[in-house]
């Protein structure tokens, strides 16, 4: 039985925040496409590498504001919060970005993930018939 789309997107985000790479990969379709800022990553192992973050320095956490589902698509309106990682715990917040993450699902798993810096653009794509 396929999981609810919003639950899948939330599990992806929760695992990403927790740096739980096994739980993160468990949310993914084997042929997942991660459309990151540094290019397209295909497959679960490339997605694992994309989600791997070294400790220390500037780190991000994702806060979900809203989740919208339609068929096999989920739009997460999120706030990406930037913090200094000080000795294994987050210190002072140094910035935040209101964004959107668009998920396409296949058989209850994330088949595609795409970030949008512009929430309005993401909403237009989510409500439209094609991906940007």
XYZ file of C-alpha atoms in Angstrom:
132
model
C 0.000 0.000 0.000
C 1.417 3.379 -1.018
C 2.037 5.959 1.681
C 0.262 9.305 1.641
C 2.284 11.733 -0.472
C 2.595 14.363 2.234
C 3.869 11.708 4.664
C 6.540 10.677 2.137
C 7.670 14.285 1.617
C 7.739 14.861 5.388
C 9.770 11.666 5.922
C 12.281 12.866 3.257
C 12.619 16.240 5.013
C 12.811 14.742 8.519
C 15.532 12.280 7.464
C 17.443 15.079 5.690
C 17.295 17.260 8.816
C 18.388 14.389 11.054
C 21.220 13.444 8.670
C 19.795 9.913 8.780
C 21.005 8.759 5.382
C 19.468 5.283 5.615
C 16.036 6.727 6.429
C 16.544 9.325 3.670
C 17.329 6.661 1.050
C 14.341 4.615 2.253
C 12.050 7.432 1.019
C 13.508 7.272 -2.508
C 12.542 5.457 -5.670
C 15.640 3.614 -6.999
C 15.661 5.881 -10.067
C 15.194 9.121 -8.111
C 16.266 12.391 -9.720
C 17.610 15.094 -7.399
C 17.637 18.454 -9.190
C 20.127 20.252 -6.957
C 21.899 23.555 -7.460
C 25.022 21.694 -8.592
C 23.240 19.665 -11.244
C 21.162 16.539 -11.600
C 21.851 13.489 -9.442
C 20.296 10.151 -10.452
C 19.753 7.088 -8.316
C 19.687 6.425 -4.600
C 23.471 6.367 -4.114
C 23.972 9.739 -5.835
C 21.090 11.104 -3.735
C 22.806 9.771 -0.602
C 26.000 11.595 -1.605
C 23.984 14.788 -2.221
C 22.369 14.587 1.243
C 25.663 13.850 3.053
C 26.862 16.904 4.979
C 30.132 17.136 6.832
C 29.819 18.342 10.432
C 30.850 21.842 11.394
C 30.555 25.187 9.688
C 27.320 26.463 8.225
C 24.469 23.932 8.247
C 20.861 24.031 7.160
C 17.632 22.732 8.603
C 14.322 22.632 6.798
C 11.128 23.814 8.462
C 7.865 22.887 6.741
C 5.284 25.680 6.548
C 2.707 23.915 4.357
C 2.321 20.681 2.396
C 0.039 20.390 -0.644
C -0.643 17.134 -2.464
C -2.239 16.492 -5.822
C -2.035 13.031 -7.315
C 1.609 11.939 -7.315
C 2.943 15.437 -6.642
C 3.616 17.185 -3.354
C 4.587 20.807 -2.907
C 6.299 21.691 0.367
C 6.485 25.361 1.252
C 9.530 25.477 3.483
C 11.902 27.775 5.306
C 15.550 26.818 4.996
C 17.298 27.994 8.148
C 21.074 28.436 8.248
C 22.979 27.916 11.514
C 26.549 27.614 12.696
C 27.291 24.056 13.807
C 29.135 24.476 17.084
C 30.537 21.263 18.560
C 27.725 19.063 17.271
C 24.787 21.370 18.011
C 23.268 24.301 16.182
C 24.249 27.710 17.394
C 23.148 31.104 16.192
C 20.850 31.307 13.178
C 22.571 33.317 10.458
C 19.861 33.404 7.823
C 16.651 31.976 6.452
C 15.150 31.512 2.992
C 11.465 30.994 2.180
C 11.442 28.373 -0.576
C 9.453 25.516 -2.039
C 10.380 21.907 -2.705
C 8.470 19.980 -5.347
C 8.278 16.194 -5.079
C 7.061 13.746 -7.692
C 6.247 10.297 -6.349
C 6.203 6.826 -7.843
C 4.751 3.893 -5.894
C 4.906 5.803 -2.618
C 8.549 6.872 -3.010
C 10.234 10.115 -4.119
C 10.947 9.844 -7.851
C 11.959 13.492 -8.280
C 12.885 16.396 -5.997
C 13.264 19.958 -7.214
C 13.906 23.118 -5.135
C 12.479 26.533 -5.986
C 13.847 29.764 -4.549
C 10.628 31.474 -5.727
C 7.514 30.038 -4.079
C 5.222 31.643 -6.675
C 7.102 29.911 -9.485
C 6.784 26.599 -7.638
C 3.057 27.118 -7.137
C 2.665 27.863 -10.853
C 4.523 24.678 -11.782
C 2.621 22.642 -9.206
C -0.699 23.893 -10.524
C 0.344 23.501 -14.167
C 0.755 20.463 -16.380
C 4.506 20.505 -16.888
C 7.704 20.776 -14.931
C 9.943 23.808 -15.392
